[in-house]
Amino acid sequence: MYGRPQYGHYNPAFPSPSGIFFYLPNAVTPIPLPLLHVKAKATITSTNTHLQLTQSFRVPENTSIHTAKYSFPLYAHSAVSSFTAHIGPDKTLHAKIEKKEKAREQYDAAVASGRTAALMNEVSAEIFTMELGNLPANTEVKVVLGVIGELKGAGEDDTSGEHTLRYTLPMTIAPKYGSAPAELGWNGYTYGGKNGLEIDVEVLSPETIKGLSSPTHPISFGFGAQTEGGLMKMTASLAQAKTVELEKDFVLEVKLDKKSESVKPWAILEKHPTIPGQSATMVSFIPRLKLRKVKPEVIFVLDRSGSMAGAQIQSAVSAMQVFLRSLSAGVKFNVCSFGNKHEFMFRDGISRPYTEATMDEAMRYVSGITANMGGTELYSALKATLEARDKDSDTEVIVLTDGEIWQKEQVFDLIRAEKDKQAQNNKDFRLFAIGLGNGVDRHLVEGMANAGGGYAAFVGHNEAFEGKVVKMLKTALSERLLDMSFQLRDANGQTIDDEAEKDDDSDYTIIDEPTVTPRRSPRVAAQKRSLFNPDEDSDTEMDPSPATTKDAPLKPITPPNPLRAPYKVTTLLPGQRSIFYFLQAPTPLSKTREPKEVVFTAKTSNGDALELVIPVTQTPRSDNNDINTTIHKLAARRLIKEMEQGSTWIDDALSQQLNIQKKDAPSTYQRYVDQQGEAIAMKWQILSKWTSFIVVD
């Protein structure tokens, strides 16, 4: 079939088959390597998830391959912590993290010299590519990825007394509207293969698990023996999935009692196994409090693009009908439909008070909705919505979409810019998002909600949605929490903040030139400043002009210690899990000022003060140092994501230390983001937009 032995070459410009693929010289049709098996083995705990994803391929007889490429999806909040390639029975290649440009140079040089090599890159937050060079003929290839991630909550059911944890394994890269990233070279992906997919999930909990279920796939489940640590164990399995099942993301829901210890607020300290004084703290918090009802403006933004045809648009119509029946009298509302263009239900874009007459009008409008508006111009629809909203009222925007677009960052920037305007007035807006369908772009849906201070929910085909819709609207019609902050405190009740600036012998480091090893911050540059007082003036006047010159060396800046992710708390919503991190660098005070508690403070819109104190417990030490750095890597991943999204400590550092404002020097700001993001990814060996996994035989 393949003729005499030849070297295949990768060509990026084609609609991809599944898995690894290559071209023979002068060929037009791409040749996929036969996919033998895909196995996903996941472990879920109350704090995080660990996934080992293995794909097996076979290089055909008489056809050695010069370069093959493989692309795959992962959950956007995951961190790829390891990558191993098994080439035949005797060759195992363990990859390491390197700066992206350097990794590419090493890979190309190795392939050109005839050596086996592998390179893995992040194309976007949820899509990754892998290249394998010089694969011998008639050889089985196994690609094994280690992935850690946060476990997202799907919310609480007030009637059943249950809290649901939701684990998602993306199975597809659905074709999206717009131009795909150049590194990807194509616009779709689905796991597939001769032997389908095998998924094994192990759920560990200190308390009874009330149930496991999958709204997307038929699973078998069982009870395992109690672990040595006293944890209860349940398992869920999916084997020999059919092709139709491979075209939708795998979702597993874990039901816990709302009053269980796993659902209560907790804070876990992880001490680094090899760096004395280095620690990371992970905090999980599900607020439970009653907030008074308010009557904001509510605008629904409804996707009617062609990709919504079928089950998605039916779900959207049904969800909209529930939303409309559940609105409160006196609330102003409107609907913005979009595809290639957008239109408002109330044509002038002005929201109307919710009355029986306007509800009937809206129900008639929604009942006639179809997926007939072409492409997915989400940005334009959101921009028009934000321009039309009532600036004299708080506004709640609820987006319903399958999320199939490439230009996500433009959408996030638009939402963040609108949120920033609230600093100039007393009226705010929040954005909530519902992802519809089995191949929904979770990064887009969650990214919009995160940027907009709301939360995201997902509804797959044939999945019950009424409870999710009512819960979201109930939250949207509740008052907002203000002035939210979180801090670490030591055993004496003192805030642990910027330790490096309080001690001459601090080993805390700054990041200087990208090619220079991080070094100690010069004492002369140190200032007394507060993480929670961004208006504090810098005591050091420095000429910003060298840092604003395109090719000039960047002046050093000093990060806060500990680093926080998120840097500023913008969202705390009742019933929704929030996860926070502290990443604490070593100082002489690290041993005497270990974190003992995390303190959250906030206030309601009518001035009521709120506080929660969470004691810090330490993780038990494992024999596996990879496990002992899980929280460090998750914290680093969150920090990197914040940098990519433009919300980070760098804004304040440039303003306070170098008198550089982000709005006045956006290119300089981006250079600092690239510099700091690359440094964090390298230090914690995290795959990112600035780093790659590389291995050469």
XYZ file of C-alpha atoms in Angstrom:
697
model
C 0.000 0.000 0.000
C 2.776 2.427 0.904
C 5.281 1.339 -1.754
C 9.008 1.270 -1.178
C 10.541 2.739 1.991
C 10.250 6.504 1.961
C 10.362 9.360 4.467
C 7.070 11.079 5.194
C 6.934 14.826 5.798
C 4.345 16.761 7.788
C 2.115 19.154 5.873
C -0.076 21.334 8.101
C -2.691 22.458 5.594
C -5.426 19.837 5.623
C -8.487 18.741 7.583
C -6.924 16.324 10.043
C -7.676 12.695 10.674
C -7.343 11.480 14.231
C -4.001 11.066 15.927
C -0.541 11.121 14.312
C -0.341 11.824 10.598
C 2.254 12.491 7.885
C 2.719 12.960 4.132
C 4.734 10.901 1.722
C 6.819 12.978 -0.715
C 4.718 14.496 -3.514
C 1.541 13.071 -1.964
C -1.702 15.031 -1.688
C -3.552 12.863 0.809
C -2.336 12.730 4.419
C -1.545 9.335 5.872
C -2.597 8.639 9.461
C -0.602 6.240 11.570
C -2.904 3.408 12.626
C -4.282 4.166 16.072
C -4.134 1.004 18.135
C -5.502 2.139 21.465
C -6.279 5.156 23.643
C -6.340 4.840 27.419
C -7.110 7.501 29.991
C -6.450 6.632 33.628
C -7.550 9.314 36.076
C -7.478 9.683 39.851
C -9.821 12.193 41.476
C -9.387 13.461 45.025
C -11.098 16.268 46.904
C -8.203 18.581 45.992
C -7.139 17.786 42.416
C -7.020 15.330 39.544
C -4.208 13.246 38.073
C -4.528 11.896 34.527
C -2.292 9.520 32.601
C -3.241 9.634 28.928
C -1.730 7.011 26.619
C -2.124 6.775 22.853
C -0.622 3.898 20.911
C 0.152 4.049 17.173
C 2.032 1.868 14.727
C 4.384 2.992 11.978
C 3.570 0.897 8.879
C 5.922 -1.716 7.484
C 8.425 -0.438 4.913
C 7.689 3.222 5.799
C 9.967 5.095 8.135
C 8.771 8.580 9.027
C 10.807 11.767 9.023
C 8.319 13.886 11.010
C 4.831 13.100 12.252
C 2.472 15.399 14.101
C -0.189 14.747 16.696
C -2.717 17.218 18.128
C -5.057 16.686 21.056
C -7.351 18.529 23.485
C -7.004 18.872 27.264
C -9.023 20.715 29.867
C -7.909 24.357 29.925
C -7.274 24.398 33.696
C -4.884 21.446 33.463
C -1.111 21.464 33.714
C 0.846 18.992 31.588
C 3.445 17.777 34.063
C 5.170 15.024 32.079
C 5.562 13.665 28.555
C 7.111 10.316 27.704
C 7.450 8.685 24.284
C 7.989 4.935 23.941
C 9.474 4.091 20.525
C 9.369 0.340 20.043
C 9.994 -2.074 22.929
C 13.394 -0.723 23.975
C 13.443 3.068 23.589
C 11.850 5.389 26.173
C 12.268 9.156 25.861
C 11.506 11.410 28.851
C 10.918 15.024 27.876
C 11.921 18.154 29.782
C 10.671 21.736 29.651
C 12.727 24.228 27.632
C 12.167 27.730 26.293
C 10.045 27.484 23.171
C 12.537 28.853 20.642
C 15.390 26.784 22.043
C 13.258 23.635 22.063
C 12.360 24.138 18.402
C 16.015 24.583 17.475
C 16.981 21.406 19.342
C 14.198 19.409 17.718
C 14.926 20.568 14.169
C 18.650 19.921 14.584
C 18.040 16.435 15.963
C 15.639 15.473 13.174
C 17.991 16.845 10.517
C 20.805 14.694 11.910
C 18.678 11.535 11.862
C 18.100 11.262 15.620
C 14.754 10.377 17.163
C 13.194 13.381 18.881
C 9.883 14.646 20.225
C 8.506 18.156 20.705
C 5.269 19.207 22.436
C 3.725 22.686 22.264
C 0.687 24.527 23.589
C -1.305 25.974 20.692
C -4.009 27.469 22.893
C -5.149 26.966 26.472
C -6.922 23.719 25.587
C -5.157 22.463 22.421
C -1.683 20.938 22.208
C 0.507 19.594 19.420
C 3.239 16.992 19.479
C 5.838 16.262 16.814
C 7.806 13.026 16.579
C 10.882 12.814 14.374
C 12.636 9.848 12.725
C 10.298 7.000 13.606
C 11.542 3.632 12.305
C 9.320 1.433 10.157
C 7.131 -1.273 11.679
C 7.372 0.232 15.155
C 4.749 0.766 17.826
C 4.732 4.274 19.298
C 3.227 5.110 22.687
C 2.766 8.693 23.789
C 2.155 9.025 27.546
C 1.135 12.328 29.129
C 0.898 13.164 32.815
C -1.708 15.843 33.483
C -2.760 17.430 36.776
C -5.733 19.705 37.221
C -8.251 21.376 39.462
C -11.544 19.653 40.136
C -14.386 21.968 39.216
C -17.648 22.061 41.104
C -20.934 21.860 39.231
C -22.786 23.564 42.084
C -25.068 22.535 44.894
C -28.602 21.182 44.868
C -30.624 22.860 47.593
C -33.332 20.187 47.451
C -31.227 17.002 47.548
C -28.526 18.308 49.879
C -25.834 17.218 47.429
C -22.737 18.901 46.087
C -21.576 17.816 42.642
C -17.963 17.656 41.488
C -17.560 17.496 37.716
C -14.603 15.876 35.948
C -14.252 16.500 32.217
C -12.011 14.748 29.709
C -12.144 16.586 26.351
C -12.532 14.214 23.421
C -12.799 16.604 20.498
C -11.448 19.792 19.010
C -14.611 20.854 17.258
C -14.324 22.862 14.035
C -14.495 26.523 15.023
C -15.438 29.809 13.405
C -12.517 31.988 12.346
C -8.897 31.231 11.532
C -7.226 28.353 13.361
C -3.807 29.017 14.933
C -1.001 28.568 12.418
C 0.696 25.970 14.625
C -2.384 23.783 14.428
C -2.835 23.968 10.698
C -6.316 22.482 10.710
C -9.691 23.024 12.282
C -10.970 19.870 13.955
C -10.089 16.736 15.891
C -11.794 13.710 17.402
C -10.244 10.821 19.281
C -10.800 7.678 17.307
C -9.216 4.423 16.334
C -9.542 0.760 15.636
C -9.993 -0.173 19.271
C -11.833 2.914 20.500
C -11.179 4.435 23.894
C -10.737 3.056 27.388
C -11.310 5.297 30.415
C -10.711 4.297 34.024
C -11.420 6.782 36.809
C -10.652 6.236 40.486
C -12.380 8.544 42.977
C -10.876 8.851 46.456
C -12.727 10.559 49.288
C -12.351 10.708 53.088
C -16.126 10.294 53.324
C -18.899 8.357 51.659
C -19.401 9.073 47.976
C -23.131 9.320 47.347
C -22.869 8.386 43.702
C -21.098 8.500 40.352
C -22.801 9.212 37.053
C -21.997 10.328 33.541
C -24.433 12.498 31.588
C -22.446 11.802 28.409
C -21.413 8.127 28.303
C -22.580 4.746 29.604
C -20.216 3.727 32.418
C -19.769 0.818 34.765
C -18.815 1.573 38.346
C -17.764 -0.280 41.441
C -16.538 0.064 45.010
C -12.874 -0.451 45.815
C -11.195 -1.398 49.063
C -10.460 1.382 51.525
C -6.965 2.796 51.030
C -4.212 2.667 53.650
C -4.941 6.305 54.408
C -8.567 5.493 55.175
C -9.989 6.941 51.964
C -13.141 5.550 50.403
C -12.728 4.467 46.784
C -15.118 4.204 43.857
C -14.278 3.453 40.242
C -15.900 4.285 36.927
C -14.985 2.692 33.604
C -15.744 3.139 29.930
C -14.401 0.590 27.461
C -14.586 0.086 23.686
C -16.441 3.337 23.077
C -18.303 3.663 19.817
C -17.388 6.367 17.330
C -20.464 8.417 18.201
C -19.367 8.430 21.856
C -15.913 9.663 20.891
C -17.412 12.784 19.370
C -18.398 14.261 22.732
C -16.446 15.117 25.860
C -16.456 12.564 28.654
C -18.011 13.955 31.844
C -18.115 12.228 35.227
C -20.120 13.683 38.101
C -19.274 12.844 41.714
C -22.040 13.347 44.268
C -21.062 14.295 47.822
C -23.103 15.370 50.820
C -23.218 19.164 51.136
C -22.195 18.835 54.787
C -19.206 16.547 54.189
C -15.731 17.646 55.228
C -14.597 17.543 51.594
C -17.049 20.287 50.694
C -16.236 22.550 53.635
C -13.593 25.278 53.187
C -10.054 23.913 53.362
C -6.477 25.101 52.915
C -3.579 22.729 52.253
C 0.101 23.614 52.610
C 2.608 21.789 50.407
C 6.263 22.178 51.377
C 8.626 21.707 48.467
C 10.578 18.436 48.828
C 13.947 19.832 47.680
C 13.808 23.644 48.108
C 13.946 24.583 51.822
C 11.480 27.297 52.738
C 9.558 27.030 49.459
C 5.856 26.284 49.868
C 2.523 26.457 48.079
C -0.928 26.712 49.631
C -4.129 25.694 47.863
C -7.449 26.976 49.195
C -10.941 25.747 48.301
C -13.977 27.715 49.332
C -17.692 27.309 48.541
C -19.511 30.333 50.018
C -22.768 29.595 51.772
C -24.701 32.695 52.721
C -27.982 34.298 51.846
C -27.779 37.486 49.840
C -30.624 39.913 49.368
C -32.431 40.000 46.058
C -31.893 42.866 43.629
C -33.459 43.967 40.351
C -30.707 44.555 37.801
C -30.951 44.683 34.048
C -30.645 41.205 32.473
C -29.539 40.745 28.850
C -29.428 37.288 27.280
C -26.915 36.823 24.452
C -28.037 33.853 22.365
C -25.899 32.023 19.791
C -27.887 31.273 16.627
C -24.952 30.386 14.371
C -25.003 27.365 12.106
C -22.973 25.242 14.534
C -25.879 25.483 16.999
C -28.190 23.499 14.692
C -29.900 20.478 16.176
C -29.743 19.644 19.869
C -27.851 22.813 20.831
C -30.473 25.263 19.583
C -33.238 23.129 21.083
C -31.481 23.272 24.456
C -30.970 27.021 24.054
C -34.668 27.611 23.358
C -35.712 25.452 26.316
C -33.239 27.171 28.634
C -34.412 30.607 27.488
C -38.012 29.656 28.211
C -37.056 28.697 31.776
C -35.076 31.926 32.180
C -37.981 34.047 30.963
C -40.543 32.337 33.196
C -38.240 32.792 36.214
C -37.491 36.524 35.959
C -38.780 38.808 38.701
C -41.265 41.623 38.196
C -39.499 44.941 37.837
C -36.366 43.507 36.254
C -35.514 45.041 32.875
C -34.470 42.557 30.183
C -33.613 42.058 26.519
C -32.321 39.330 24.200
C -29.469 39.721 21.705
C -29.307 36.993 19.045
C -26.177 36.617 16.965
C -24.524 34.776 14.114
C -22.853 36.627 11.239
C -24.760 39.636 12.539
C -26.668 40.419 15.716
C -30.144 41.677 16.539
C -32.001 42.674 19.690
C -35.455 41.364 20.508
C -36.401 44.913 21.478
C -35.024 46.413 18.298
C -33.746 49.681 19.731
C -31.514 47.743 22.132
C -33.222 49.276 25.168
C -34.297 46.755 27.791
C -37.950 46.697 28.886
C -39.442 46.076 32.345
C -40.532 42.472 32.906
C -44.319 42.340 32.763
C -46.834 39.767 31.622
C -47.002 41.486 28.234
C -43.232 41.660 27.680
C -42.834 38.073 28.889
C -45.418 36.888 26.344
C -43.633 38.851 23.626
C -40.308 37.310 24.611
C -41.728 33.784 24.715
C -43.082 34.195 21.186
C -39.716 35.518 20.014
C -37.770 32.656 21.588
C -40.165 29.998 20.290
C -39.381 31.061 16.729
C -35.610 30.929 17.126
C -33.555 28.684 14.813
C -29.838 28.304 14.091
C -30.078 30.358 10.912
C -27.654 33.250 11.387
C -24.483 31.805 9.829
C -21.110 32.393 11.490
C -20.248 33.087 15.116
C -19.472 36.793 15.532
C -19.597 36.652 19.321
C -17.311 39.645 19.821
C -19.551 42.005 17.851
C -22.667 40.810 19.666
C -21.088 41.260 23.088
C -19.725 44.672 22.158
C -23.179 45.811 21.044
C -24.720 44.401 24.218
C -22.280 46.225 26.478
C -22.769 49.461 24.563
C -26.564 49.154 24.778
C -26.769 48.209 28.461
C -28.252 50.652 30.944
C -25.269 52.481 32.440
C -27.440 53.679 35.349
C -28.160 50.125 36.456
C -26.237 47.006 37.363
C -26.373 44.612 34.407
C -26.285 40.816 34.285
C -25.308 39.336 30.908
C -26.058 35.638 30.330
C -24.467 34.076 27.227
C -25.731 30.803 25.722
C -23.353 29.319 23.123
C -21.535 26.240 21.892
C -18.416 28.412 21.941
C -16.929 27.330 18.636
C -14.645 30.275 17.805
C -10.854 30.687 17.726
C -10.478 34.382 18.638
C -11.185 33.988 22.349
C -8.694 36.455 23.815
C -10.342 39.326 21.967
C -13.616 38.419 23.685
C -11.959 38.147 27.114
C -10.275 41.531 26.664
C -13.609 43.137 25.805
C -15.236 41.768 28.952
C -12.324 42.725 31.196
C -12.271 46.248 29.788
C -15.943 46.665 30.623
C -15.352 45.356 34.144
C -12.538 47.872 34.600
C -14.941 50.727 33.890
C -16.719 50.047 37.177
C -13.847 51.827 38.924
C -15.168 55.075 37.440
C -18.808 54.611 38.539
C -20.913 52.729 41.024
C -22.670 50.524 38.494
C -21.307 47.145 37.474
C -21.971 44.298 35.137
C -21.427 40.567 35.500
C -21.344 37.909 32.840
C -22.510 34.320 33.198
C -22.199 31.703 30.464
C -23.885 28.429 29.563
C -22.028 26.065 27.240
C -24.320 23.967 25.067
C -23.566 20.663 23.367
C -21.134 17.794 23.674
C -18.133 19.463 22.034
C -18.472 22.887 23.633
C -15.366 25.053 23.927
C -14.995 25.062 27.709
C -12.079 27.461 27.665
C -14.190 30.120 25.961
C -17.255 29.594 28.146
C -15.327 29.530 31.428
C -13.004 32.309 30.291
C -15.933 34.639 29.596
C -17.476 33.910 32.986
C -14.171 34.371 34.807
C -13.514 37.682 33.071
C -17.062 38.818 33.768
C -17.194 37.917 37.453
C -19.873 35.252 37.038
C -19.645 31.507 36.564
C -20.091 28.940 33.802
C -22.424 25.968 33.494
C -22.578 23.269 30.831
C -25.478 21.372 29.307
C -24.760 18.361 27.117
C -27.172 16.615 24.798
C -30.074 15.040 26.698
C -28.764 16.473 29.981
C -31.161 17.999 32.521
C -30.711 21.746 32.659
C -33.635 23.288 34.579
C -31.830 23.270 37.928
C -28.713 24.868 36.423
C -30.734 27.606 34.750
C -32.730 28.487 37.863
C -29.592 28.455 40.023
C -27.742 30.775 37.634
C -30.606 33.250 37.454
C -30.995 33.183 41.238
C -27.320 34.098 41.568
C -27.568 36.816 38.926
C -30.486 38.411 40.785
C -28.587 38.510 44.097
C -26.461 41.342 45.441
C -22.717 41.326 44.802
C -19.929 40.956 47.320
C -17.462 43.837 47.419
C -13.901 44.500 48.586
C -12.935 40.823 48.604
C -9.443 39.821 49.730
C -7.579 36.797 51.072
C -4.407 36.619 53.141
C -2.051 34.140 54.773
C -1.413 34.496 58.494
C 1.205 32.892 60.721
C 0.780 31.379 64.193
C 0.872 34.876 65.734
C -1.953 36.118 63.540
C 0.411 38.284 61.489
C -0.119 38.629 57.750
C 2.570 36.929 55.673
C 3.258 39.493 52.983
C 6.350 40.634 51.076
C 8.778 38.922 53.437
C 11.739 39.522 51.156
C 11.510 43.266 51.595
C 11.653 43.030 55.374
C 14.953 41.193 55.747
C 18.425 42.029 54.432
C 19.366 38.359 54.057
C 16.377 37.355 51.986
C 16.979 34.817 49.242
C 13.896 35.986 47.395
C 14.634 36.485 43.721
C 13.599 38.849 40.989
C 13.452 38.146 37.305
C 15.829 40.239 35.201
C 16.737 39.657 31.579
C 15.157 36.579 29.961
C 18.648 35.168 29.360
C 19.862 35.915 32.879
C 19.398 33.615 35.862
C 17.044 35.171 38.451
C 19.094 37.025 41.033
C 18.613 38.698 44.390
C 16.750 41.976 44.366
C 19.035 44.943 45.052
C 18.275 46.292 48.497
C 18.143 49.837 47.187
C 15.084 48.992 45.070
C 13.052 47.545 47.943
C 9.962 49.442 49.095
C 7.350 49.032 51.805
C 4.097 48.484 49.939
C 0.837 46.618 50.373
C -0.567 44.054 47.995
C -4.049 45.361 48.736
C -3.260 49.072 48.272
C -2.691 49.516 44.529
C -2.922 53.319 44.866
C 0.207 53.511 47.025
C 2.837 55.790 45.469
C 6.290 54.432 44.750
C 9.097 55.922 46.839
C 11.568 55.303 44.040
C 11.492 57.511 40.979
C 12.951 55.810 37.939
C 13.150 56.880 34.334
C 10.842 54.507 32.429
C 12.204 55.357 28.996
C 14.780 52.507 28.776
C 12.083 49.942 29.562
C 9.741 51.407 26.983
C 12.266 51.206 24.168
C 11.462 48.173 22.051
C 14.874 46.514 22.180
C 16.182 47.993 25.436
C 16.949 45.675 28.368
C 14.067 45.462 30.811
C 14.674 46.901 34.246
C 14.137 44.400 37.065
C 10.881 44.304 38.991
C 10.225 42.628 42.331
C 7.218 40.304 42.599
C 5.221 40.157 45.834
C 5.939 37.278 48.173
C 3.850 35.230 48.420
C 2.500 35.356 44.898
C -1.280 35.069 44.837
C -3.517 33.557 42.208
C -5.836 35.186 41.570
C -3.963 38.381 42.327
C -7.227 40.178 43.044
C -10.470 38.434 43.997
C -13.270 39.562 41.709
C -15.764 36.733 42.192
C -17.215 34.874 45.167
C -20.610 33.338 44.445
C -22.793 31.295 46.823
C -22.718 27.592 46.035
C -19.831 27.896 43.552
C -16.386 26.517 44.340
C -13.536 29.019 44.210
C -9.885 27.928 44.279
C -7.023 30.191 45.359
C -3.255 29.758 45.584
C -0.298 31.220 47.440
C 3.212 30.520 46.111
C 5.721 31.442 48.817
C 9.423 31.843 47.997
C 12.145 30.967 50.539
C 13.253 33.615 53.035
C 15.060 33.424 56.402
C 11.617 33.856 57.973
C 10.009 30.929 56.141
C 10.510 28.422 58.970
C 9.323 30.726 61.748
C 6.419 32.183 59.762
C 4.749 29.142 58.263
C 1.155 29.705 57.126
C -1.336 28.673 59.786
C -4.574 30.163 58.483
C -6.146 31.825 55.470
C -8.426 34.796 56.072
C -11.106 35.928 53.623
C -12.793 39.290 54.043
C -15.554 40.964 52.052
C -18.600 43.138 52.520
C -22.097 43.216 51.128
C -23.454 46.086 49.085
C -25.176 47.506 52.172
C -21.937 47.467 54.168
C -22.179 44.238 56.181
C -18.681 42.926 56.955
C -17.956 39.263 56.155
C -15.005 37.169 57.311
C -13.963 33.534 57.160
C -10.879 32.000 58.785
C -9.683 28.662 57.357
C -6.996 26.674 59.211
C -4.088 25.435 57.101
C -3.189 21.743 57.143
C -0.063 20.221 55.629
C -0.111 17.575 52.908
C 1.438 14.221 53.842
C 4.768 13.567 52.144
C 4.805 10.991 49.338
C 7.698 8.885 48.091
C 7.048 10.395 44.659
C 8.434 13.938 44.384
C 6.211 14.602 41.376
C 3.206 14.195 43.674
C 4.922 16.327 46.318
C 4.952 19.309 43.929
C 1.387 19.030 42.605
C 0.130 22.197 44.314
C 3.252 24.128 43.268
C 2.609 23.221 39.638
C -1.102 24.027 39.838
C -0.285 27.383 41.416
C 2.262 28.078 38.687
C -0.270 27.137 36.016
C -2.837 29.538 37.495
C -0.249 32.329 37.657
C 0.617 31.737 34.004
C -3.060 31.786 33.032
C -3.513 35.103 34.813
C -0.574 36.514 32.890
C -2.039 35.315 29.607
C -5.353 36.952 30.523
C -3.793 40.290 31.460
C -4.751 40.288 35.143
C -1.651 39.998 37.293
C 0.651 41.598 39.860
C 2.788 43.006 37.021
C 0.364 45.931 36.573
C 0.992 47.193 40.108
C 4.703 46.350 40.058
C 5.335 48.446 36.954
C 3.251 51.314 38.291
C 4.754 51.349 41.784
C 8.355 50.393 41.058
C 9.021 51.901 37.611
C 6.212 54.444 37.240
C 5.061 52.715 34.049
C 1.323 52.508 33.375
C -0.006 49.574 31.381
C -2.334 51.770 29.307
C 0.537 54.080 28.337
C 3.055 51.362 27.441
C 1.190 48.196 26.356
C 4.151 46.745 24.445
C 6.443 47.169 27.451
C 3.835 45.565 29.674
C 3.633 42.591 27.300
C 7.420 42.203 27.345
C 7.326 41.946 31.126
C 4.473 39.441 30.953
C 6.438 37.302 28.481
C 9.549 37.537 30.640
C 7.850 36.663 33.925
C 5.611 33.981 32.410
C 8.558 32.222 30.811
C 10.505 32.349 34.089
C 7.659 30.774 36.094
C 7.081 28.073 33.475
C 10.781 27.206 33.410
C 11.166 27.145 37.195
C 8.189 24.851 37.735
C 8.575 22.875 34.480
C 5.133 23.754 33.158
C 4.133 23.589 29.504
C 2.927 27.027 28.408
C 2.795 29.464 25.495
C 6.434 30.310 26.332
C 7.793 26.791 26.902
C 7.812 23.368 25.228
C 8.506 19.776 26.139
C 11.579 18.535 24.239
C 13.414 15.227 24.192
C 16.213 14.003 21.925
C 17.515 10.450 21.788
